[in-house]
PDB file of C-alpha atoms in Angstrom:
ATOM      1  CA  UNK A1061       0.000   0.000   0.000  1.00 48.00           C
ATOM      2  CA  UNK A1062       2.954   2.309   0.549  1.00 44.00           C
ATOM      3  CA  UNK A1063       3.841   1.785  -3.082  1.00 44.00           C
ATOM      4  CA  UNK A1064       0.454   3.237  -4.071  1.00 45.00           C
ATOM      5  CA  UNK A1065       1.097   6.395  -2.063  1.00 45.00           C
ATOM      6  CA  UNK A1066       4.620   6.791  -3.424  1.00 45.00           C
ATOM      7  CA  UNK A1067       3.519   6.265  -7.039  1.00 48.00           C
ATOM      8  CA  UNK A1068       0.723   8.837  -6.804  1.00 48.00           C
ATOM      9  CA  UNK A1069       3.055  11.410  -5.293  1.00 43.00           C
ATOM     10  CA  UNK A1070       5.759  10.847  -7.916  1.00 44.00           C
ATOM     11  CA  UNK A1071       3.324  11.155 -10.827  1.00 44.00           C
ATOM     12  CA  UNK A1072       1.614  14.294  -9.552  1.00 46.00           C
ATOM     13  CA  UNK A1073       4.775  15.962  -8.274  1.00 44.00           C
ATOM     14  CA  UNK A1074       6.394  15.331 -11.647  1.00 47.00           C
ATOM     15  CA  UNK A1075       3.434  17.112 -13.220  1.00 50.00           C
ATOM     16  CA  UNK A1076       3.783  19.873 -10.626  1.00 49.00           C
ATOM     17  CA  UNK A1077       7.347  20.585 -11.755  1.00 48.00           C
ATOM     18  CA  UNK A1078       5.872  22.229 -14.831  1.00 48.00           C
ATOM     19  CA  UNK A1079       3.034  23.979 -12.976  1.00 50.00           C
ATOM     20  CA  UNK A1080       3.037  27.465 -11.454  1.00 55.00           C
ATOM     21  CA  UNK A1081       4.281  27.649  -7.858  1.00 52.00           C
ATOM     22  CA  UNK A1082       0.871  28.589  -6.486  1.00 55.00           C
ATOM     23  CA  UNK A1083      -0.609  25.330  -7.853  1.00 56.00           C
ATOM     24  CA  UNK A1084       2.123  23.136  -6.401  1.00 49.00           C
ATOM     25  CA  UNK A1085       0.577  22.921  -2.878  1.00 56.00           C
ATOM     26  CA  UNK A1086      -2.805  22.002  -4.329  1.00 59.00           C
ATOM     27  CA  UNK A1087      -1.252  19.181  -6.325  1.00 51.00           C
ATOM     28  CA  UNK A1088       0.289  17.723  -3.149  1.00 54.00           C
ATOM     29  CA  UNK A1089      -3.109  17.739  -1.403  1.00 61.00           C
ATOM     30  CA  UNK A1090      -4.708  16.100  -4.451  1.00 56.00           C
ATOM     31  CA  UNK A1091      -2.024  13.392  -4.477  1.00 52.00           C
ATOM     32  CA  UNK A1092      -2.584  12.651  -0.788  1.00 59.00           C
ATOM     33  CA  UNK A1093      -6.366  12.377  -1.233  1.00 58.00           C
ATOM     34  CA  UNK A1094      -5.969  10.003  -4.200  1.00 55.00           C
ATOM     35  CA  UNK A1095      -3.493   7.878  -2.252  1.00 54.00           C
ATOM     36  CA  UNK A1096      -5.843   7.586   0.765  1.00 58.00           C
ATOM     37  CA  UNK A1097      -8.735   6.538  -1.462  1.00 59.00           C
ATOM     38  CA  UNK A1098      -6.555   4.035  -3.351  1.00 53.00           C
ATOM     39  CA  UNK A1099      -5.284   2.494  -0.124  1.00 54.00           C
ATOM     40  CA  UNK A1100      -8.816   2.136   1.237  1.00 53.00           C
ATOM     41  CA  UNK A1101      -9.941   0.453  -1.994  1.00 50.00           C
ATOM     42  CA  UNK A1102      -6.967  -1.932  -1.957  1.00 47.00           C
ATOM     43  CA  UNK A1103      -7.610  -2.793   1.691  1.00 50.00           C
ATOM     44  CA  UNK A1104     -11.267  -3.558   0.950  1.00 45.00           C
ATOM     45  CA  UNK A1105     -10.332  -5.827  -1.968  1.00 40.00           C
ATOM     46  CA  UNK A1106      -7.827  -7.695   0.221  1.00 39.00           C
ATOM     47  CA  UNK A1107     -10.402  -8.275   2.930  1.00 42.00           C
ATOM     48  CA  UNK A1108     -12.950  -9.606   0.457  1.00 42.00           C
ATOM     49  CA  UNK A1109     -10.578 -11.977  -1.292  1.00 41.00           C
ATOM     50  CA  UNK A1110      -7.923 -13.048   1.195  1.00 35.00           C
ATOM     51  CA  UNK A1111      -9.222 -12.677   4.694  1.00 37.00           C
ATOM     52  CA  UNK A1112     -10.139 -16.028   6.343  1.00 33.00           C
ATOM     53  CA  UNK A1113     -13.859 -16.644   6.425  1.00 35.00           C
ATOM     54  CA  UNK A1114     -15.156 -19.362   8.807  1.00 35.00           C
ATOM     55  CA  UNK A1115     -16.913 -22.274   7.127  1.00 34.00           C
ATOM     56  CA  UNK A1116     -20.635 -22.269   7.717  1.00 35.00           C
ATOM     57  CA  UNK A1117     -21.887 -25.825   8.233  1.00 38.00           C
ATOM     58  CA  UNK A1118     -25.506 -26.594   7.464  1.00 43.00           C
ATOM     59  CA  UNK A1119     -27.125 -29.680   8.980  1.00 45.00           C
ATOM     60  CA  UNK A1120     -30.678 -31.023   8.528  1.00 47.00           C
ATOM     61  CA  UNK A1121     -33.081 -29.799  11.161  1.00 42.00           C
ATOM     62  CA  UNK A1122     -35.961 -31.783  12.585  1.00 41.00           C
ATOM     63  CA  UNK A1123     -39.372 -30.219  11.790  1.00 40.00           C
ATOM     64  CA  UNK A1124     -40.803 -31.753  14.972  1.00 38.00           C
ATOM     65  CA  UNK A1125     -38.312 -30.830  17.700  1.00 39.00           C
ATOM     66  CA  UNK A1126     -36.326 -28.125  15.929  1.00 44.00           C
ATOM     67  CA  UNK A1127     -33.143 -30.025  16.798  1.00 66.00           C
ATOM     68  CA  UNK A1128     -30.694 -31.898  14.614  1.00 81.00           C
ATOM     69  CA  UNK A1129     -31.786 -35.195  13.120  1.00 85.00           C
ATOM     70  CA  UNK A1130     -29.735 -38.407  13.171  1.00 88.00           C
ATOM     71  CA  UNK A1131     -27.420 -38.989  10.209  1.00 91.00           C
ATOM     72  CA  UNK A1132     -27.510 -42.464   8.684  1.00 91.00           C
ATOM     73  CA  UNK A1133     -25.049 -44.216   6.358  1.00 92.00           C
ATOM     74  CA  UNK A1134     -24.816 -47.788   5.118  1.00 90.00           C
ATOM     75  CA  UNK A1135     -22.826 -49.742   2.560  1.00 91.00           C
ATOM     76  CA  UNK A1136     -20.930 -52.879   1.622  1.00 90.00           C
ATOM     77  CA  UNK A1137     -17.184 -53.462   1.757  1.00 90.00           C
ATOM     78  CA  UNK A1138     -14.428 -50.878   2.049  1.00 92.00           C
ATOM     79  CA  UNK A1139     -15.541 -47.326   1.406  1.00 93.00           C
ATOM     80  CA  UNK A1140     -14.598 -43.658   1.661  1.00 94.00           C
ATOM     81  CA  UNK A1141     -17.370 -41.178   2.489  1.00 94.00           C
ATOM     82  CA  UNK A1142     -17.167 -37.429   1.944  1.00 95.00           C
ATOM     83  CA  UNK A1143     -19.134 -35.807   4.776  1.00 94.00           C
ATOM     84  CA  UNK A1144     -19.535 -32.623   6.804  1.00 94.00           C
ATOM     85  CA  UNK A1145     -19.987 -33.604  10.467  1.00 94.00           C
ATOM     86  CA  UNK A1146     -19.139 -31.597  13.585  1.00 94.00           C
ATOM     87  CA  UNK A1147     -18.465 -33.935  16.558  1.00 93.00           C
ATOM     88  CA  UNK A1148     -19.715 -31.268  18.970  1.00 91.00           C
ATOM     89  CA  UNK A1149     -23.086 -31.431  17.213  1.00 92.00           C
ATOM     90  CA  UNK A1150     -23.033 -35.191  16.637  1.00 93.00           C
ATOM     91  CA  UNK A1151     -21.025 -36.634  19.554  1.00 93.00           C
ATOM     92  CA  UNK A1152     -22.392 -40.199  19.399  1.00 92.00           C
ATOM     93  CA  UNK A1153     -22.078 -42.742  16.602  1.00 93.00           C
ATOM     94  CA  UNK A1154     -23.433 -46.290  16.578  1.00 92.00           C
ATOM     95  CA  UNK A1155     -21.737 -48.679  14.146  1.00 93.00           C
ATOM     96  CA  UNK A1156     -22.718 -52.188  13.030  1.00 91.00           C
ATOM     97  CA  UNK A1157     -20.651 -54.512  10.844  1.00 90.00           C
ATOM     98  CA  UNK A1158     -21.628 -58.039   9.753  1.00 87.00           C
ATOM     99  CA  UNK A1159     -18.282 -59.529   8.807  1.00 81.00           C
ATOM    100  CA  UNK A1160     -15.470 -61.738  10.044  1.00 80.00           C
ATOM    101  CA  UNK A1161     -12.451 -59.641   9.148  1.00 83.00           C
ATOM    102  CA  UNK A1162     -10.560 -56.927  10.976  1.00 89.00           C
ATOM    103  CA  UNK A1163     -12.801 -53.862  10.847  1.00 91.00           C
ATOM    104  CA  UNK A1164     -11.901 -50.207  11.403  1.00 94.00           C
ATOM    105  CA  UNK A1165     -13.718 -46.906  10.921  1.00 96.00           C
ATOM    106  CA  UNK A1166     -11.855 -43.585  11.047  1.00 96.00           C
ATOM    107  CA  UNK A1167     -13.140 -40.022  10.715  1.00 96.00           C
ATOM    108  CA  UNK A1168     -10.595 -37.595   9.231  1.00 96.00           C
ATOM    109  CA  UNK A1169     -10.417 -33.821   9.161  1.00 95.00           C
ATOM    110  CA  UNK A1170      -8.822 -31.939   6.262  1.00 94.00           C
ATOM    111  CA  UNK A1171      -5.392 -31.982   7.943  1.00 94.00           C
ATOM    112  CA  UNK A1172      -5.277 -35.763   8.287  1.00 93.00           C
ATOM    113  CA  UNK A1173      -6.069 -35.950  12.023  1.00 94.00           C
ATOM    114  CA  UNK A1174      -8.605 -38.669  12.738  1.00 95.00           C
ATOM    115  CA  UNK A1175     -10.988 -40.173  15.288  1.00 93.00           C
ATOM    116  CA  UNK A1176     -10.931 -43.961  15.628  1.00 93.00           C
ATOM    117  CA  UNK A1177     -14.635 -44.809  15.709  1.00 94.00           C
ATOM    118  CA  UNK A1178     -14.413 -48.612  15.477  1.00 92.00           C
ATOM    119  CA  UNK A1179     -11.562 -51.105  15.750  1.00 90.00           C
ATOM    120  CA  UNK A1180     -12.641 -54.726  15.997  1.00 86.00           C
ATOM    121  CA  UNK A1181     -12.358 -58.256  14.602  1.00 84.00           C
ATOM    122  CA  UNK A1182     -15.481 -60.054  13.381  1.00 82.00           C
ATOM    123  CA  UNK A1183     -19.065 -58.998  13.850  1.00 86.00           C
ATOM    124  CA  UNK A1184     -19.358 -55.696  15.641  1.00 87.00           C
ATOM    125  CA  UNK A1185     -21.964 -53.357  17.075  1.00 87.00           C
ATOM    126  CA  UNK A1186     -21.123 -50.542  19.406  1.00 89.00           C
ATOM    127  CA  UNK A1187     -21.030 -46.863  20.279  1.00 91.00           C
ATOM    128  CA  UNK A1188     -18.218 -44.347  20.067  1.00 91.00           C
ATOM    129  CA  UNK A1189     -18.122 -40.932  21.747  1.00 92.00           C
ATOM    130  CA  UNK A1190     -16.629 -38.281  19.471  1.00 92.00           C
ATOM    131  CA  UNK A1191     -16.856 -34.953  21.294  1.00 86.00           C
ATOM    132  CA  UNK A1192     -13.709 -35.519  23.387  1.00 79.00           C
ATOM    133  CA  UNK A1193     -11.542 -35.614  20.245  1.00 80.00           C
ATOM    134  CA  UNK A1194      -9.272 -32.846  18.949  1.00 85.00           C
ATOM    135  CA  UNK A1195     -10.912 -33.290  15.522  1.00 92.00           C
ATOM    136  CA  UNK A1196     -13.317 -30.372  15.155  1.00 92.00           C
ATOM    137  CA  UNK A1197     -14.842 -31.370  11.822  1.00 95.00           C
ATOM    138  CA  UNK A1198     -15.055 -34.756  10.101  1.00 96.00           C
ATOM    139  CA  UNK A1199     -14.789 -34.436   6.324  1.00 96.00           C
ATOM    140  CA  UNK A1200     -13.895 -38.025   5.364  1.00 96.00           C
ATOM    141  CA  UNK A1201     -14.934 -41.371   6.850  1.00 96.00           C
ATOM    142  CA  UNK A1202     -12.780 -44.380   5.976  1.00 96.00           C
ATOM    143  CA  UNK A1203     -14.286 -47.867   6.324  1.00 94.00           C
ATOM    144  CA  UNK A1204     -11.722 -50.676   6.123  1.00 93.00           C
ATOM    145  CA  UNK A1205     -12.555 -54.392   6.261  1.00 88.00           C
ATOM    146  CA  UNK A1206     -16.299 -53.850   6.351  1.00 81.00           C
ATOM    147  CA  UNK A1207     -18.838 -56.234   4.852  1.00 84.00           C
ATOM    148  CA  UNK A1208     -22.416 -55.052   5.430  1.00 88.00           C
ATOM    149  CA  UNK A1209     -22.124 -51.998   7.653  1.00 92.00           C
ATOM    150  CA  UNK A1210     -24.324 -49.225   9.055  1.00 91.00           C
ATOM    151  CA  UNK A1211     -23.579 -46.006  10.922  1.00 92.00           C
ATOM    152  CA  UNK A1212     -25.939 -43.768  12.847  1.00 92.00           C
ATOM    153  CA  UNK A1213     -24.753 -40.388  14.183  1.00 93.00           C
ATOM    154  CA  UNK A1214     -26.915 -39.074  17.029  1.00 90.00           C
ATOM    155  CA  UNK A1215     -27.159 -35.352  17.867  1.00 91.00           C
ATOM    156  CA  UNK A1216     -25.957 -33.933  21.171  1.00 88.00           C
ATOM    157  CA  UNK A1217     -29.524 -33.371  22.356  1.00 82.00           C
ATOM    158  CA  UNK A1218     -31.205 -36.723  21.818  1.00 75.00           C
ATOM    159  CA  UNK A1219     -34.301 -37.738  23.778  1.00 74.00           C
ATOM    160  CA  UNK A1220     -33.260 -41.402  23.759  1.00 76.00           C
ATOM    161  CA  UNK A1221     -30.217 -40.719  25.998  1.00 84.00           C
ATOM    162  CA  UNK A1222     -31.433 -40.909  29.604  1.00 88.00           C
ATOM    163  CA  UNK A1223     -29.943 -39.474  32.799  1.00 92.00           C
ATOM    164  CA  UNK A1224     -29.849 -41.581  35.987  1.00 94.00           C
ATOM    165  CA  UNK A1225     -28.850 -40.762  39.565  1.00 93.00           C
ATOM    166  CA  UNK A1226     -26.648 -42.984  41.748  1.00 93.00           C
ATOM    167  CA  UNK A1227     -26.814 -45.096  43.788  1.00 94.00           C
ATOM    168  CA  UNK A1228     -28.611 -47.223  41.210  1.00 95.00           C
ATOM    169  CA  UNK A1229     -28.535 -50.566  39.387  1.00 96.00           C
ATOM    170  CA  UNK A1230     -28.765 -50.232  35.596  1.00 95.00           C
ATOM    171  CA  UNK A1231     -29.247 -53.154  33.219  1.00 94.00           C
ATOM    172  CA  UNK A1232     -29.502 -53.559  29.463  1.00 91.00           C
ATOM    173  CA  UNK A1233     -29.305 -56.015  26.563  1.00 88.00           C
ATOM    174  CA  UNK A1234     -27.234 -54.201  23.959  1.00 87.00           C
ATOM    175  CA  UNK A1235     -24.737 -51.350  23.531  1.00 89.00           C
ATOM    176  CA  UNK A1236     -26.007 -48.263  25.361  1.00 90.00           C
ATOM    177  CA  UNK A1237     -25.120 -44.707  26.311  1.00 90.00           C
ATOM    178  CA  UNK A1238     -26.501 -42.769  29.267  1.00 92.00           C
ATOM    179  CA  UNK A1239     -25.643 -40.008  31.721  1.00 93.00           C
ATOM    180  CA  UNK A1240     -25.027 -40.678  35.402  1.00 93.00           C
ATOM    181  CA  UNK A1241     -25.154 -38.193  38.286  1.00 93.00           C
ATOM    182  CA  UNK A1242     -24.126 -38.337  41.951  1.00 90.00           C
ATOM    183  CA  UNK A1243     -21.913 -41.397  41.482  1.00 88.00           C
ATOM    184  CA  UNK A1244     -19.287 -42.581  43.942  1.00 89.00           C
ATOM    185  CA  UNK A1245     -15.883 -44.215  43.355  1.00 89.00           C
ATOM    186  CA  UNK A1246     -17.063 -47.809  42.821  1.00 91.00           C
ATOM    187  CA  UNK A1247     -18.991 -49.767  40.187  1.00 93.00           C
ATOM    188  CA  UNK A1248     -19.734 -53.503  39.989  1.00 94.00           C
ATOM    189  CA  UNK A1249     -20.674 -55.176  36.713  1.00 94.00           C
ATOM    190  CA  UNK A1250     -21.853 -58.476  35.228  1.00 94.00           C
ATOM    191  CA  UNK A1251     -21.749 -59.224  31.497  1.00 93.00           C
ATOM    192  CA  UNK A1252     -23.110 -62.310  29.714  1.00 90.00           C
ATOM    193  CA  UNK A1253     -21.555 -61.411  26.350  1.00 80.00           C
ATOM    194  CA  UNK A1254     -18.844 -63.891  25.278  1.00 76.00           C
ATOM    195  CA  UNK A1255     -17.076 -61.317  23.084  1.00 80.00           C
ATOM    196  CA  UNK A1256     -15.052 -58.182  23.785  1.00 84.00           C
ATOM    197  CA  UNK A1257     -16.709 -55.894  26.343  1.00 89.00           C
ATOM    198  CA  UNK A1258     -15.777 -52.265  26.879  1.00 92.00           C
ATOM    199  CA  UNK A1259     -17.238 -49.633  29.198  1.00 94.00           C
ATOM    200  CA  UNK A1260     -16.024 -46.037  29.091  1.00 93.00           C
ATOM    201  CA  UNK A1261     -16.673 -43.144  31.429  1.00 93.00           C
ATOM    202  CA  UNK A1262     -16.323 -39.546  30.211  1.00 90.00           C
ATOM    203  CA  UNK A1263     -16.436 -36.981  32.983  1.00 84.00           C
ATOM    204  CA  UNK A1264     -17.673 -33.407  32.687  1.00 78.00           C
ATOM    205  CA  UNK A1265     -14.265 -32.227  31.475  1.00 76.00           C
ATOM    206  CA  UNK A1266     -14.172 -34.861  28.725  1.00 75.00           C
ATOM    207  CA  UNK A1267     -11.531 -37.052  30.370  1.00 83.00           C
ATOM    208  CA  UNK A1268     -11.830 -40.741  29.511  1.00 86.00           C
ATOM    209  CA  UNK A1269     -11.790 -43.623  31.982  1.00 89.00           C
ATOM    210  CA  UNK A1270     -11.763 -47.156  30.514  1.00 92.00           C
ATOM    211  CA  UNK A1271     -13.558 -49.002  33.301  1.00 92.00           C
ATOM    212  CA  UNK A1272     -13.857 -52.420  31.657  1.00 94.00           C
ATOM    213  CA  UNK A1273     -12.075 -54.006  28.708  1.00 92.00           C
ATOM    214  CA  UNK A1274     -12.666 -57.743  28.950  1.00 90.00           C
ATOM    215  CA  UNK A1275     -13.578 -60.896  27.055  1.00 86.00           C
ATOM    216  CA  UNK A1276     -16.842 -62.161  28.525  1.00 74.00           C
ATOM    217  CA  UNK A1277     -18.633 -63.558  30.253  1.00 90.00           C
ATOM    218  CA  UNK A1278     -17.252 -61.337  32.994  1.00 93.00           C
ATOM    219  CA  UNK A1279     -18.010 -60.128  36.517  1.00 94.00           C
ATOM    220  CA  UNK A1280     -15.923 -57.618  38.412  1.00 94.00           C
ATOM    221  CA  UNK A1281     -15.416 -54.195  39.952  1.00 93.00           C
ATOM    222  CA  UNK A1282     -13.864 -50.985  38.657  1.00 92.00           C
ATOM    223  CA  UNK A1283     -12.839 -47.540  39.808  1.00 88.00           C
ATOM    224  CA  UNK A1284     -15.238 -44.719  38.977  1.00 88.00           C
ATOM    225  CA  UNK A1285     -14.498 -40.981  38.851  1.00 83.00           C
ATOM    226  CA  UNK A1286     -16.994 -39.078  40.970  1.00 79.00           C
ATOM    227  CA  UNK A1287     -19.420 -36.594  39.473  1.00 76.00           C
ATOM    228  CA  UNK A1288     -21.641 -36.353  36.427  1.00 84.00           C
ATOM    229  CA  UNK A1289     -20.473 -38.556  33.575  1.00 91.00           C
ATOM    230  CA  UNK A1290     -21.382 -40.054  30.238  1.00 92.00           C
ATOM    231  CA  UNK A1291     -21.263 -43.869  30.231  1.00 94.00           C
ATOM    232  CA  UNK A1292     -20.671 -45.811  26.998  1.00 93.00           C
ATOM    233  CA  UNK A1293     -21.398 -49.556  27.251  1.00 93.00           C
ATOM    234  CA  UNK A1294     -20.389 -51.820  24.360  1.00 91.00           C
ATOM    235  CA  UNK A1295     -21.770 -55.292  25.031  1.00 88.00           C
ATOM    236  CA  UNK A1296     -24.241 -57.166  22.814  1.00 83.00           C
ATOM    237  CA  UNK A1297     -25.440 -59.499  25.582  1.00 83.00           C
ATOM    238  CA  UNK A1298     -27.326 -58.780  28.774  1.00 90.00           C
ATOM    239  CA  UNK A1299     -25.447 -56.729  31.351  1.00 94.00           C
ATOM    240  CA  UNK A1300     -25.951 -55.197  34.796  1.00 95.00           C
ATOM    241  CA  UNK A1301     -23.963 -52.390  36.440  1.00 95.00           C
ATOM    242  CA  UNK A1302     -24.222 -51.331  40.079  1.00 95.00           C
ATOM    243  CA  UNK A1303     -23.215 -47.719  40.662  1.00 95.00           C
ATOM    244  CA  UNK A1304     -22.523 -46.801  44.279  1.00 93.00           C
ATOM    245  CA  UNK A1305     -23.319 -43.407  45.810  1.00 91.00           C
ATOM    246  CA  UNK A1306     -20.776 -40.664  46.657  1.00 90.00           C
ATOM    247  CA  UNK A1307     -20.394 -42.064  50.201  1.00 88.00           C
ATOM    248  CA  UNK A1308     -20.208 -45.678  48.974  1.00 88.00           C
ATOM    249  CA  UNK A1309     -23.903 -46.258  49.549  1.00 91.00           C
ATOM    250  CA  UNK A1310     -24.936 -49.576  47.995  1.00 91.00           C
ATOM    251  CA  UNK A1311     -27.623 -49.239  45.305  1.00 91.00           C
ATOM    252  CA  UNK A1312     -31.133 -50.502  45.957  1.00 90.00           C
ATOM    253  CA  UNK A1313     -33.179 -48.931  43.158  1.00 92.00           C
ATOM    254  CA  UNK A1314     -32.891 -50.472  39.708  1.00 91.00           C
ATOM    255  CA  UNK A1315     -33.812 -49.529  36.158  1.00 93.00           C
ATOM    256  CA  UNK A1316     -33.751 -51.402  32.865  1.00 90.00           C
ATOM    257  CA  UNK A1317     -32.860 -49.500  29.704  1.00 86.00           C
ATOM    258  CA  UNK A1318     -35.760 -50.104  27.362  1.00 72.00           C
ATOM    259  CA  UNK A1319     -34.458 -47.960  24.548  1.00 61.00           C
ATOM    260  CA  UNK A1320     -33.113 -50.010  21.661  1.00 63.00           C
ATOM    261  CA  UNK A1321     -30.735 -48.533  19.103  1.00 62.00           C
ATOM    262  CA  UNK A1322     -32.340 -50.752  16.448  1.00 56.00           C
ATOM    263  CA  UNK A1323     -35.478 -48.633  16.777  1.00 58.00           C
ATOM    264  CA  UNK A1324     -33.491 -45.583  15.710  1.00 59.00           C
ATOM    265  CA  UNK A1325     -32.205 -47.459  12.677  1.00 59.00           C
ATOM    266  CA  UNK A1326     -35.769 -48.192  11.637  1.00 55.00           C
ATOM    267  CA  UNK A1327     -37.011 -44.642  12.186  1.00 54.00           C
ATOM    268  CA  UNK A1328     -34.192 -42.580  10.719  1.00 55.00           C
ATOM    269  CA  UNK A1329     -35.781 -39.538   9.106  1.00 42.00           C
ATOM    270  CA  UNK A1330     -32.694 -38.066   7.481  1.00 43.00           C
ATOM    271  CA  UNK A1331     -29.992 -39.647   5.354  1.00 47.00           C
ATOM    272  CA  UNK A1332     -27.001 -37.398   4.845  1.00 45.00           C
ATOM    273  CA  UNK A1333     -26.179 -37.340   1.108  1.00 43.00           C
ATOM    274  CA  UNK A1334     -22.723 -38.495   0.123  1.00 41.00           C
ATOM    275  CA  UNK A1335     -21.352 -36.083  -2.518  1.00 42.00           C
ATOM    276  CA  UNK A1336     -19.407 -37.488  -5.429  1.00 45.00           C
ATOM    277  CA  UNK A1337     -15.772 -36.343  -5.734  1.00 42.00           C
ATOM    278  CA  UNK A1338     -15.368 -33.471  -8.173  1.00 45.00           C
ATOM    279  CA  UNK A1339     -13.764 -34.364 -11.497  1.00 47.00           C
ATOM    280  CA  UNK A1340     -10.309 -32.876 -11.946  1.00 43.00           C
TER     281      UNK A1340
END
């Protein structure tokens, strides 16, 4: 921009060398005015063309609740999906794969950082929590080793995700996610599943605690971080977890999770389109 000012002054002052002395001061003022206007125009053009503009992400909205709808994908075999998903908006994903091979699902951002959403051998069904990741936006999903697979992304505010208060006994028959309040430092669990079982706790700060990682059937105890938490249970058989109170009070009340993720698969109202790669 300094070059613009200098050029204007040189041109006009050169013209002023052949002008009467009384006009010379006026030419300087004219040159300064032109330079100011030129600099302002150049600055405006730079802002319009080069200044970083944040990407505006549009997601389908539910006409009933006004919230975000689930996003559903399915396919066969290895695949690469081009998507636009914000983990803060869609922090939960449920993945099913009917195959016998090693199976992985990764969500990548544009810089190559990724979230590992599934990593298993053989048939698989389970949840992954995405909001604790450093990936802010998923633009590519890579499915490796899949046969017949499905994915369902659930929004942050989903009526199917219940909140319970400890001390309490919670039981279920499939992978589940729920919130837990008032919990103490101890949890007991029984799992009938004869495959890999994992249970994760995510506290209010997003820190992860892998409470159970076993091959079932399994019964045992685990340490629990006090406070409100999100619990992610990945077990396809029946399971029961006893959450003690903050002062180690044994649970007496019990609840059975009646929600079934398969119901969400059947009632998905929005399928996120998968754009084709642009031709070079």
